[in-house]
Amino acid sequence: MGASRLAERFGRFVDLTADERAALQDLEQAERTVRRGAVLVGENEPARELFVVRQGWLHSSVGLGDGTRQIMHFHFPGELAGVPLLAYAESPETLTAVTEARVAPFARERIAELMTAQPRLAALILGQIVQDRVALADRLASIGRTPARARVALLLHELVARLNGDAGGDSIHLPLIQEDIGDATGLTAVHVNRMLRRLTDDGIIARSGSHVRIVDRERLAAEASFADRPKPALDWFSPSAG
Amino acid sequence: MGASRLAERFGRFVDLTADERAALQDLEQAERTVRRGAVLVGENEPARELFVVRQGWLHSSVGLGDGTRQIMHFHFPGELAGVPLLAYAESPETLTAVTEARVAPFARERIAELMTAQPRLAALILGQIVQDRVALADRLASIGRTPARARVALLLHELVARLNGDAGGDSIHLPLIQEDIGDATGLTAVHVNRMLRRLTDDGIIARSGSHVRIVDRERLAAEASFADRPKPALDWFSPSAG
DNA sequence: CGCACCTTTGAATGAGATCAAAGATGGTGG
DNA sequence: CCACCATCTTTGATCTCATTCAAAGGTGCG
């Protein structure tokens, strides 16, 4: 069981103290492996745990009465999932494993402990949650105000940026079926297919199997019609509790 | 300058200590009046302040290159606005006054202080932010996966529920023009008009001027095709810090 | 009273959904 | 190791909901 994933992520923004590292390590004590497609938390189910993603992808979604669903967010290693539990006793969202995954579950009371014992960590977690919110806002603007092609472009752009970092490679393994992409972009699988085809034909992306390569990141970003968010700034927490 | 609005809101969920009340009061020390339509924070502008809404409505929105915009959320008295600053130095969203409004601005460093001095308040604020996120998720599902009529119905339902409480009256003053409703639901103003007309003709709502009355709340909720969220539960914070 | 802004309605257009069916792909058991 | 079957992708034809374009009422404010 390696170092804390959360610590790894937070370490990119601030220098963590030994105590802080220990507290985060503690949070990820337990580990559970979940199978591809497994549901970690079902909608409207009572739930007590949040999760740190340690490996693989999860996604959170909301189901509509008629079989359709909307995927809200993809959760990658080092991120928190199940956060809505901090305001609701029953989970408003379904949390599903996209790939086989390893997660570290912890009770929400642990967050309370953290808030008293390690306020700076609490601030970092808060920052993480706010980042999620902004990502959600961007997705909302995309779905509400841009055409199909731009939505698919934005999703790909977001995934590549988050998985590879802004500088990193331009190629990712995409463990999603086209229906998933549709559920995330508010489109039908059929139309997603057409958009992917056009992006491919236009030389913006290249696909083989479940592997996607961004051929022209500039153009993909332009298609998405969204400015990149600047790097998050989580350093507002004064070290008075350092 | 009356009691803290935030305290008022939090008081519905927990019993606040005198210290906590004082701390919240302190947060709302300053007050600023803003004119209808005024922009409190512009997109991509550096900003240092968050706001407690004390009176009136605000909304946060994201602009797309081409004049269009997506309204993310309406902020009512007792709520926080400008939260994205906790993760970004430049505001990713525009914050606008829908009506003439009074707000209490405070530096984000105050949140840091609160997190060390009053961890339970920090938890309540976190809970508030999470509630926002869930509301955003519901809006996303609505826009991504439901037809125009349901989107308009959901927005009205949400506004009435949030303004009047679940039990309260079924009538609200709606200071939005149809273009605003379109920007919040991902529709054009023209189509919003048609949907409002149909909801009116079908005896689900009644309108006169900027006043809307819900004639049949059951039916409106059914149209919105969304289950009501259960009441938020913010009581997970153990009183170890009393 | 008059002008700016908002609402309402109609007609034409278009983007995306739906329906249908033919290729790929990959995992499983024989 | 291969054949088969389930699942996923791709493509075409048609339909529909929402947009766009246009213009006629309302409303309130200066």
Coordinates of C-alpha atoms (C1' of nucleotides) in Angstrom, one line a residue:
Chain A
M1 CA 0.0 0.0 0.0
G2 CA 1.9 3.0 -1.3
A3 CA 1.8 6.6 -0.3
S4 CA -1.4 8.5 0.0
R5 CA -2.8 9.5 -3.4
L6 CA -4.4 12.5 -1.9
A7 CA -1.1 13.6 -0.5
E8 CA 0.5 13.1 -3.9
R9 CA -2.1 15.4 -5.4
F10 CA -2.0 18.0 -2.7
G11 CA 1.8 18.0 -2.8
R12 CA 1.6 19.6 -6.2
F13 CA 0.1 22.7 -4.6
V14 CA 1.7 23.0 -1.2
D15 CA 4.5 21.4 0.9
L16 CA 2.8 19.1 3.3
T17 CA 4.1 18.6 6.8
A18 CA 4.9 15.1 8.1
D19 CA 1.8 15.3 10.3
E20 CA -0.4 16.2 7.4
R21 CA 1.0 13.3 5.3
A22 CA 0.3 11.0 8.2
A23 CA -3.2 12.2 8.5
L24 CA -3.8 11.6 4.8
Q25 CA -2.2 8.2 4.9
D26 CA -4.5 7.4 7.7
L27 CA -7.5 8.3 5.6
E28 CA -6.5 5.9 2.9
Q29 CA -5.9 3.0 5.3
A30 CA -8.6 0.8 4.0
E31 CA -8.6 -0.3 0.4
R32 CA -11.3 -2.0 -1.7
T33 CA -11.1 -3.3 -5.2
V34 CA -14.1 -2.9 -7.4
R35 CA -14.9 -4.5 -10.6
R36 CA -15.5 -2.7 -13.9
G37 CA -19.1 -1.5 -13.9
A38 CA -19.7 -2.1 -10.2
V39 CA -21.8 0.4 -8.4
L40 CA -20.1 1.8 -5.2
V41 CA -23.1 3.8 -4.1
G42 CA -26.5 3.8 -5.5
E43 CA -28.8 6.8 -5.9
N44 CA -31.0 7.6 -2.9
E45 CA -29.2 4.9 -0.9
P46 CA -28.1 5.8 2.6
A47 CA -24.4 6.0 2.7
R48 CA -21.7 6.9 5.2
E49 CA -18.5 6.7 3.2
L50 CA -16.5 8.8 0.9
F51 CA -13.8 7.5 -1.3
V52 CA -10.3 8.3 -2.4
V53 CA -9.7 6.9 -5.8
R54 CA -6.4 5.1 -5.7
Q55 CA -6.5 3.5 -9.1
G56 CA -8.8 3.4 -12.1
W57 CA -11.7 5.6 -13.1
L58 CA -15.1 6.1 -11.4
H59 CA -17.9 8.3 -12.5
S60 CA -20.8 9.8 -10.8
S61 CA -24.2 10.1 -12.5
V62 CA -27.8 11.0 -11.9
G63 CA -30.6 8.8 -13.3
L64 CA -33.8 10.2 -14.7
G65 CA -37.0 8.3 -14.2
D66 CA -36.9 6.8 -17.8
G67 CA -33.7 4.7 -18.1
T68 CA -31.6 7.7 -19.2
R69 CA -28.8 9.1 -17.0
Q70 CA -26.5 12.1 -16.9
I71 CA -22.9 11.5 -16.1
M72 CA -21.7 14.4 -13.9
H73 CA -18.0 13.8 -13.5
F74 CA -15.2 11.3 -14.0
H75 CA -13.1 10.7 -10.9
F76 CA -9.4 9.9 -11.4
P77 CA -6.7 8.6 -9.0
G78 CA -6.0 11.1 -6.2
E79 CA -9.5 12.6 -6.3
L80 CA -12.3 12.4 -3.9
A81 CA -15.7 10.8 -4.8
G82 CA -18.9 10.6 -2.9
V83 CA -18.6 14.2 -1.6
P84 CA -22.4 14.9 -1.7
L85 CA -22.6 12.8 1.4
L86 CA -21.3 15.8 3.3
A87 CA -24.6 17.4 2.8
Y88 CA -27.1 14.6 2.3
A89 CA -27.8 11.4 4.2
E90 CA -28.8 9.6 1.0
S91 CA -26.5 9.9 -1.9
P92 CA -28.0 12.0 -4.6
E93 CA -25.7 10.4 -7.2
T94 CA -24.7 7.0 -8.3
L95 CA -21.0 6.2 -8.1
T96 CA -19.8 3.6 -10.6
A97 CA -16.5 2.1 -11.5
V98 CA -15.7 2.8 -15.1
T99 CA -12.7 0.4 -15.0
E100 CA -11.6 -2.0 -12.4
A101 CA -10.5 0.3 -9.6
R102 CA -9.1 0.5 -6.2
V103 CA -10.6 2.9 -3.7
A104 CA -10.0 3.9 -0.1
P105 CA -13.4 4.3 1.7
F106 CA -13.6 6.4 4.8
A107 CA -16.4 7.6 7.0
R108 CA -17.5 11.2 6.6
E109 CA -16.8 11.7 10.3
R110 CA -13.1 11.4 9.4
I111 CA -13.6 14.7 7.5
A112 CA -14.9 16.2 10.7
E113 CA -11.8 15.0 12.6
L114 CA -9.6 16.4 9.9
M115 CA -11.2 19.8 10.0
T116 CA -10.4 20.2 13.7
A117 CA -7.0 18.5 13.7
Q118 CA -5.6 19.5 10.3
P119 CA -7.4 22.7 9.1
R120 CA -5.1 23.2 6.2
L121 CA -5.9 19.8 4.9
A122 CA -9.5 20.6 5.2
A123 CA -8.8 23.7 3.1
L124 CA -7.1 21.6 0.5
I125 CA -10.1 19.2 0.4
L126 CA -12.4 22.2 0.1
G127 CA -10.3 23.4 -2.8
Q128 CA -10.6 20.1 -4.4
I129 CA -14.4 20.1 -4.1
V130 CA -14.5 23.6 -5.5
Q131 CA -12.5 22.4 -8.5
D132 CA -15.0 19.7 -9.1
R133 CA -17.7 22.3 -9.0
V134 CA -16.0 24.5 -11.6
A135 CA -15.5 21.4 -13.8
L136 CA -19.2 20.7 -13.4
A137 CA -20.0 24.3 -14.4
D138 CA -17.9 24.1 -17.5
R139 CA -19.7 20.9 -18.5
L140 CA -23.0 22.6 -17.9
A141 CA -22.1 25.5 -20.1
S142 CA -20.9 23.1 -22.7
I143 CA -24.1 21.1 -22.7
G144 CA -26.4 24.0 -22.3
R145 CA -24.8 26.3 -24.9
T146 CA -22.7 24.5 -27.5
P147 CA -23.4 22.1 -30.3
A148 CA -22.7 18.4 -30.3
R149 CA -19.3 18.6 -31.9
A150 CA -18.0 21.1 -29.3
R151 CA -19.3 19.0 -26.5
V152 CA -17.5 15.9 -27.5
A153 CA -14.4 17.9 -28.2
L154 CA -14.5 19.5 -24.8
L155 CA -14.9 16.1 -23.0
L156 CA -11.9 14.7 -24.8
H157 CA -9.9 17.8 -24.1
E158 CA -10.8 17.7 -20.5
L159 CA -9.9 14.1 -20.1
V160 CA -6.6 14.5 -21.8
A161 CA -5.7 17.6 -19.8
R162 CA -6.6 16.0 -16.5
L163 CA -5.0 12.6 -17.2
N164 CA -1.8 13.8 -18.9
G165 CA -1.4 17.3 -17.4
D166 CA -1.2 20.2 -19.8
A167 CA 2.3 19.5 -20.9
G168 CA 2.1 15.7 -21.0
G169 CA 1.4 13.3 -23.8
D170 CA -1.5 13.7 -26.1
S171 CA -2.7 10.1 -26.0
I172 CA -5.0 8.4 -23.6
H173 CA -6.7 5.1 -23.1
L174 CA -10.4 5.8 -23.1
P175 CA -12.3 3.1 -21.3
L176 CA -15.7 4.5 -22.3
I177 CA -18.2 3.2 -24.7
Q178 CA -19.9 5.8 -26.9
E179 CA -23.0 5.6 -24.9
D180 CA -21.0 6.7 -21.8
I181 CA -19.7 9.7 -23.8
G182 CA -23.3 10.4 -24.8
D183 CA -24.4 10.3 -21.2
A184 CA -21.7 12.7 -20.2
T185 CA -22.3 15.1 -23.1
G186 CA -26.1 14.9 -23.3
L187 CA -26.1 13.3 -26.7
T188 CA -27.2 9.9 -28.1
A189 CA -24.6 7.3 -28.7
V190 CA -25.3 7.4 -32.4
H191 CA -24.7 11.1 -32.6
V192 CA -21.5 10.8 -30.5
N193 CA -20.3 8.3 -33.1
R194 CA -20.9 10.8 -35.9
M195 CA -19.1 13.6 -34.1
L196 CA -16.1 11.3 -33.3
R197 CA -16.0 10.3 -37.0
R198 CA -16.0 13.9 -38.1
L199 CA -13.3 14.9 -35.6
T200 CA -11.3 12.0 -36.9
D201 CA -11.9 12.7 -40.5
D202 CA -10.9 16.3 -39.9
G203 CA -7.5 15.2 -38.5
I204 CA -8.1 16.5 -35.0
I205 CA -8.1 13.1 -33.2
A206 CA -7.0 9.6 -34.2
R207 CA -8.6 6.5 -32.7
S208 CA -7.7 2.8 -32.6
G209 CA -9.6 0.5 -30.3
S210 CA -10.1 2.3 -27.1
H211 CA -7.1 4.4 -27.6
V212 CA -7.4 8.1 -28.5
R213 CA -4.6 10.4 -29.7
I214 CA -5.0 14.1 -30.0
V215 CA -3.5 15.0 -33.3
D216 CA -4.0 18.7 -33.0
R217 CA -4.6 19.9 -29.4
E218 CA -4.9 23.6 -30.5
R219 CA -7.7 22.8 -32.8
L220 CA -9.4 20.5 -30.4
A221 CA -9.4 23.3 -27.8
A222 CA -10.8 25.7 -30.4
E223 CA -13.5 23.3 -31.3
A224 CA -14.4 23.0 -27.6
S225 CA -14.9 26.8 -27.6
F226 CA -13.7 27.0 -24.1
A227 CA -10.7 28.8 -22.6
D228 CA -8.5 26.6 -20.4
R229 CA -8.9 27.3 -16.8
P230 CA -5.7 28.6 -15.2
K231 CA -4.0 26.4 -12.7
P232 CA -5.9 26.1 -9.5
A233 CA -4.5 28.3 -6.7
L234 CA -4.9 26.6 -3.3
D235 CA -2.4 28.7 -1.4
W236 CA -4.8 31.1 0.2
F237 CA -4.8 29.2 3.5
S238 CA -2.6 31.2 5.8
P239 CA -0.1 28.9 7.6
S240 CA -1.2 30.1 11.0
A241 CA -2.0 26.5 11.8
G242 CA 0.9 25.2 9.7
Chain B
M1 CA -27.4 45.7 10.1
G2 CA -29.4 42.8 11.5
A3 CA -28.2 39.3 12.5
S4 CA -26.0 37.3 10.2
R5 CA -27.9 35.8 7.3
L6 CA -25.5 32.9 7.3
A7 CA -26.2 32.2 11.0
E8 CA -29.9 32.4 10.2
R9 CA -29.5 29.7 7.6
F10 CA -27.2 27.5 9.5
G11 CA -29.4 27.8 12.5
R12 CA -32.0 25.7 10.7
F13 CA -29.6 22.8 10.8
V14 CA -27.8 23.0 14.0
D15 CA -27.8 25.0 17.2
L16 CA -25.0 27.6 17.0
T17 CA -22.9 28.6 20.0
A18 CA -22.6 32.3 20.9
D19 CA -19.0 32.2 19.6
E20 CA -20.1 30.8 16.3
R21 CA -22.7 33.4 15.9
A22 CA -20.2 36.1 16.7
A23 CA -17.8 34.7 14.1
L24 CA -20.5 34.7 11.4
Q25 CA -21.6 38.2 12.4
D26 CA -18.0 39.2 12.0
L27 CA -17.9 37.8 8.5
E28 CA -20.8 40.0 7.4
Q29 CA -19.4 43.1 8.9
A30 CA -19.1 45.0 5.7
E31 CA -22.1 45.6 3.5
R32 CA -22.3 46.8 -0.1
T33 CA -25.4 47.7 -2.1
V34 CA -25.4 46.7 -5.8
R35 CA -27.7 47.8 -8.5
R36 CA -29.8 45.6 -10.5
G37 CA -27.7 44.1 -13.3
A38 CA -24.4 45.2 -11.8
V39 CA -21.5 42.8 -12.2
L40 CA -19.8 42.0 -8.8
V41 CA -17.1 39.9 -10.2
G42 CA -16.2 39.5 -13.9
E43 CA -15.0 36.3 -15.5
N44 CA -11.3 35.8 -15.5
E45 CA -10.8 38.8 -13.3
P46 CA -8.6 38.4 -10.3
A47 CA -10.7 38.6 -7.2
R48 CA -10.1 38.2 -3.5
E49 CA -13.6 38.3 -2.1
L50 CA -16.5 36.0 -1.5
F51 CA -19.9 37.3 -0.7
V52 CA -22.7 36.5 1.7
V53 CA -26.0 37.5 0.0
R54 CA -28.0 39.6 2.5
Q55 CA -30.8 40.7 0.3
G56 CA -31.9 40.3 -3.3
W57 CA -30.8 37.7 -5.9
L58 CA -27.5 37.2 -7.6
H59 CA -26.6 34.7 -10.3
S60 CA -23.3 33.2 -11.4
S61 CA -22.8 32.5 -15.1
V62 CA -20.2 31.4 -17.6
G63 CA -19.8 33.2 -20.9
L64 CA -19.0 31.4 -24.2
G65 CA -16.9 33.2 -26.8
D66 CA -19.9 34.1 -28.9
G67 CA -22.2 36.4 -26.7
T68 CA -24.1 33.4 -25.3
R69 CA -23.9 32.5 -21.6
Q70 CA -25.0 29.8 -19.3
I71 CA -26.4 30.7 -15.9
M72 CA -25.1 28.2 -13.3
H73 CA -26.9 29.2 -10.2
F74 CA -29.1 31.7 -8.5
H75 CA -27.9 32.9 -5.1
F76 CA -30.5 33.9 -2.5
P77 CA -30.2 35.6 0.9
G78 CA -28.2 33.6 3.4
E79 CA -26.1 31.9 0.7
L80 CA -22.5 32.2 -0.3
A81 CA -21.4 33.4 -3.7
G82 CA -18.0 33.6 -5.3
V83 CA -16.9 30.3 -3.9
P84 CA -14.8 29.3 -6.9
L85 CA -12.2 31.8 -5.5
L86 CA -11.3 29.1 -3.0
A87 CA -9.6 27.2 -5.8
Y88 CA -8.8 29.9 -8.4
A89 CA -7.1 33.2 -8.3
E90 CA -9.2 34.4 -11.2
S91 CA -12.9 34.0 -11.0
P92 CA -14.1 31.4 -13.5
E93 CA -17.6 32.8 -13.3
T94 CA -19.3 36.1 -13.6
L95 CA -21.3 37.2 -10.5
T96 CA -24.2 39.5 -11.4
A97 CA -27.0 41.1 -9.4
V98 CA -30.4 40.0 -10.7
T99 CA -32.2 42.5 -8.5
E100 CA -30.9 45.4 -6.5
A101 CA -29.1 43.5 -3.7
R102 CA -27.1 43.9 -0.6
V103 CA -24.1 41.7 -0.1
A104 CA -21.4 41.3 2.6
P105 CA -18.0 40.9 1.0
F106 CA -15.2 39.2 2.8
A107 CA -11.6 38.1 2.0
R108 CA -11.1 34.5 1.3
E109 CA -8.5 34.4 4.1
R110 CA -11.4 34.8 6.5
I111 CA -12.4 31.3 5.5
A112 CA -9.0 30.2 6.5
E113 CA -9.3 31.8 9.9
L114 CA -12.7 30.2 10.3
M115 CA -11.3 26.8 9.5
T116 CA -8.9 27.0 12.3
A117 CA -11.0 28.9 14.9
Q118 CA -14.4 27.5 14.2
P119 CA -14.2 24.1 12.4
R120 CA -17.8 23.4 12.8
L121 CA -18.7 26.5 10.9
A122 CA -16.2 25.5 8.3
A123 CA -18.1 22.2 8.0
L124 CA -21.4 24.0 7.6
I125 CA -19.9 26.2 4.9
L126 CA -18.6 23.0 3.2
G127 CA -22.1 21.6 3.5
Q128 CA -23.5 24.7 1.8
I129 CA -21.0 24.4 -1.0
V130 CA -21.8 20.7 -1.5
Q131 CA -25.5 21.6 -1.7
D132 CA -24.7 24.1 -4.5
R133 CA -22.9 21.3 -6.2
V134 CA -25.8 19.0 -6.0
A135 CA -28.1 21.7 -7.3
L136 CA -25.7 22.2 -10.2
A137 CA -25.8 18.5 -10.9
D138 CA -29.6 18.4 -11.0
R139 CA -29.6 21.3 -13.4
L140 CA -27.0 19.5 -15.5
A141 CA -29.1 16.4 -15.7
S142 CA -32.1 18.5 -16.6
I143 CA -30.4 20.3 -19.4
G144 CA -28.6 17.2 -20.6
R145 CA -31.4 14.8 -20.6
T146 CA -34.8 16.4 -20.5
P147 CA -36.9 18.3 -23.1
A148 CA -37.5 22.0 -22.9
R149 CA -40.8 21.9 -21.0
A150 CA -39.3 19.8 -18.2
R151 CA -36.4 22.2 -17.9
V152 CA -38.5 25.2 -17.5
A153 CA -40.7 23.3 -15.0
L154 CA -37.7 22.3 -13.0
L155 CA -36.3 25.7 -12.8
L156 CA -39.6 27.1 -11.5
H157 CA -40.0 24.3 -9.1
E158 CA -36.5 24.8 -7.8
L159 CA -37.0 28.5 -7.3
V160 CA -40.3 28.2 -5.6
A161 CA -38.9 25.4 -3.3
R162 CA -35.8 27.4 -2.4
L163 CA -37.6 30.7 -1.9
N164 CA -40.7 29.5 -0.1
G165 CA -39.5 26.3 1.5
D166 CA -41.3 23.1 0.8
A167 CA -44.4 23.9 2.8
G168 CA -44.5 27.6 2.2
G169 CA -46.6 29.6 -0.3
D170 CA -46.8 28.7 -3.9
S171 CA -46.3 32.1 -5.3
I172 CA -43.1 34.0 -6.1
H173 CA -41.9 37.3 -7.6
L174 CA -39.7 36.3 -10.6
P175 CA -37.3 39.1 -11.5
L176 CA -36.1 37.3 -14.6
I177 CA -36.7 38.1 -18.2
Q178 CA -37.3 35.2 -20.4
E179 CA -33.9 35.4 -21.8
D180 CA -32.5 34.8 -18.3
I181 CA -34.6 31.7 -18.0
G182 CA -33.3 30.6 -21.3
D183 CA -29.7 31.1 -20.2
A184 CA -30.4 29.0 -17.1
T185 CA -32.1 26.2 -19.0
G186 CA -30.1 26.1 -22.2
L187 CA -33.0 27.3 -24.3
T188 CA -33.7 30.4 -26.4
A189 CA -35.9 33.1 -25.0
V190 CA -38.5 32.4 -27.7
H191 CA -38.8 28.8 -26.8
V192 CA -39.0 29.6 -23.1
N193 CA -41.9 31.8 -23.9
R194 CA -43.7 28.9 -25.7
M195 CA -43.1 26.6 -22.7
L196 CA -44.3 29.1 -20.2
R197 CA -47.4 29.6 -22.3
R198 CA -48.1 25.9 -22.5
L199 CA -47.6 25.4 -18.7
T200 CA -50.0 28.3 -18.2
D201 CA -52.6 27.0 -20.7
D202 CA -52.4 23.6 -19.0
G203 CA -53.3 25.1 -15.7
I204 CA -50.0 24.3 -14.0
I205 CA -48.8 27.8 -13.4
A206 CA -50.4 31.3 -13.5
R207 CA -48.5 34.5 -14.4
S208 CA -49.2 38.1 -14.1
G209 CA -46.4 40.6 -14.7
S210 CA -43.3 39.2 -13.0
H211 CA -45.4 37.3 -10.5
V212 CA -45.7 33.5 -10.9
R213 CA -48.1 31.3 -9.0
I214 CA -47.8 27.5 -8.9
V215 CA -51.3 26.3 -9.5
D216 CA -50.5 22.6 -9.2
R217 CA -47.3 21.9 -7.5
E218 CA -47.6 18.1 -7.9
R219 CA -48.1 18.4 -11.6
L220 CA -45.2 20.8 -11.9
A221 CA -42.9 18.4 -10.0
A222 CA -44.1 15.6 -12.3
E223 CA -43.3 17.7 -15.4
A224 CA -39.9 18.4 -14.1
S225 CA -39.3 14.6 -13.9
F226 CA -37.1 14.9 -10.9
A227 CA -37.6 13.6 -7.4
D228 CA -37.2 16.2 -4.7
R229 CA -34.0 16.0 -2.8
P230 CA -34.4 15.1 0.8
K231 CA -33.6 17.8 3.3
P232 CA -29.9 18.3 3.6
A233 CA -28.2 16.6 6.6
L234 CA -25.4 18.7 7.9
D235 CA -25.2 17.1 11.3
W236 CA -22.3 14.7 10.7
F237 CA -19.8 17.1 12.3
S238 CA -19.0 15.6 15.6
P239 CA -19.2 18.1 18.4
S240 CA -15.7 17.3 19.6
A241 CA -14.9 21.0 18.9
G242 CA -18.3 22.1 20.3
Chain C
dC1 C1' -46.4 60.6 -24.5
dG2 C1' -42.9 58.2 -26.6
dC3 C1' -39.3 55.1 -26.7
dA4 C1' -36.7 51.1 -25.2
dC5 C1' -37.3 46.7 -23.8
dC6 C1' -39.8 42.7 -23.2
dT7 C1' -43.4 39.3 -24.6
dT8 C1' -45.9 36.8 -27.9
dT9 C1' -46.9 34.5 -32.2
dG10 C1' -46.1 32.6 -36.8
dA11 C1' -43.3 30.3 -40.5
dA12 C1' -39.2 28.2 -42.2
dT13 C1' -35.0 25.8 -41.1
dG14 C1' -31.9 22.8 -39.0
dA15 C1' -29.4 20.0 -35.5
dG16 C1' -29.9 16.1 -33.2
dA17 C1' -33.0 12.0 -32.1
dT18 C1' -35.0 7.9 -33.5
dC19 C1' -35.4 3.7 -36.1
dA20 C1' -33.1 0.2 -38.5
dA21 C1' -29.6 -2.8 -40.0
dA22 C1' -25.0 -4.0 -41.3
dG23 C1' -19.9 -4.4 -39.8
dA24 C1' -16.3 -4.9 -35.9
dT25 C1' -14.5 -6.6 -31.8
dG26 C1' -13.5 -9.3 -28.1
dG27 C1' -14.3 -12.6 -24.6
dT28 C1' -15.7 -17.4 -23.6
dG29 C1' -16.3 -22.1 -23.8
dG30 C1' -15.7 -26.0 -26.4
Chain D
dC1 C1' -6.9 -22.4 -30.9
dC2 C1' -10.9 -21.3 -32.9
dA3 C1' -15.8 -20.5 -33.5
dC4 C1' -19.6 -18.2 -31.6
dC5 C1' -22.2 -14.8 -29.4
dA6 C1' -22.8 -10.6 -27.1
dT7 C1' -21.6 -6.1 -27.2
dC8 C1' -20.1 -2.2 -29.5
dT9 C1' -19.5 0.7 -33.7
dT10 C1' -20.8 2.5 -37.9
dT11 C1' -23.9 4.2 -41.5
dG12 C1' -28.3 5.5 -43.7
dA13 C1' -33.2 7.3 -43.8
dT14 C1' -36.6 9.7 -41.6
dC15 C1' -38.7 12.5 -38.1
dT16 C1' -39.1 16.0 -34.4
dC17 C1' -38.0 19.4 -31.2
dA18 C1' -35.9 23.5 -30.7
dT19 C1' -33.7 27.4 -33.2
dT20 C1' -33.8 31.1 -36.2
dC21 C1' -35.9 34.8 -38.5
dA22 C1' -39.5 38.1 -38.6
dA23 C1' -42.9 41.1 -37.0
dA24 C1' -46.8 42.5 -34.2
dG25 C1' -48.5 43.5 -29.3
dG26 C1' -47.4 45.0 -24.2
dT27 C1' -45.4 47.4 -20.5
dG28 C1' -43.2 50.6 -17.8
dC29 C1' -40.1 54.4 -17.2
dG30 C1' -38.2 58.9 -18.2

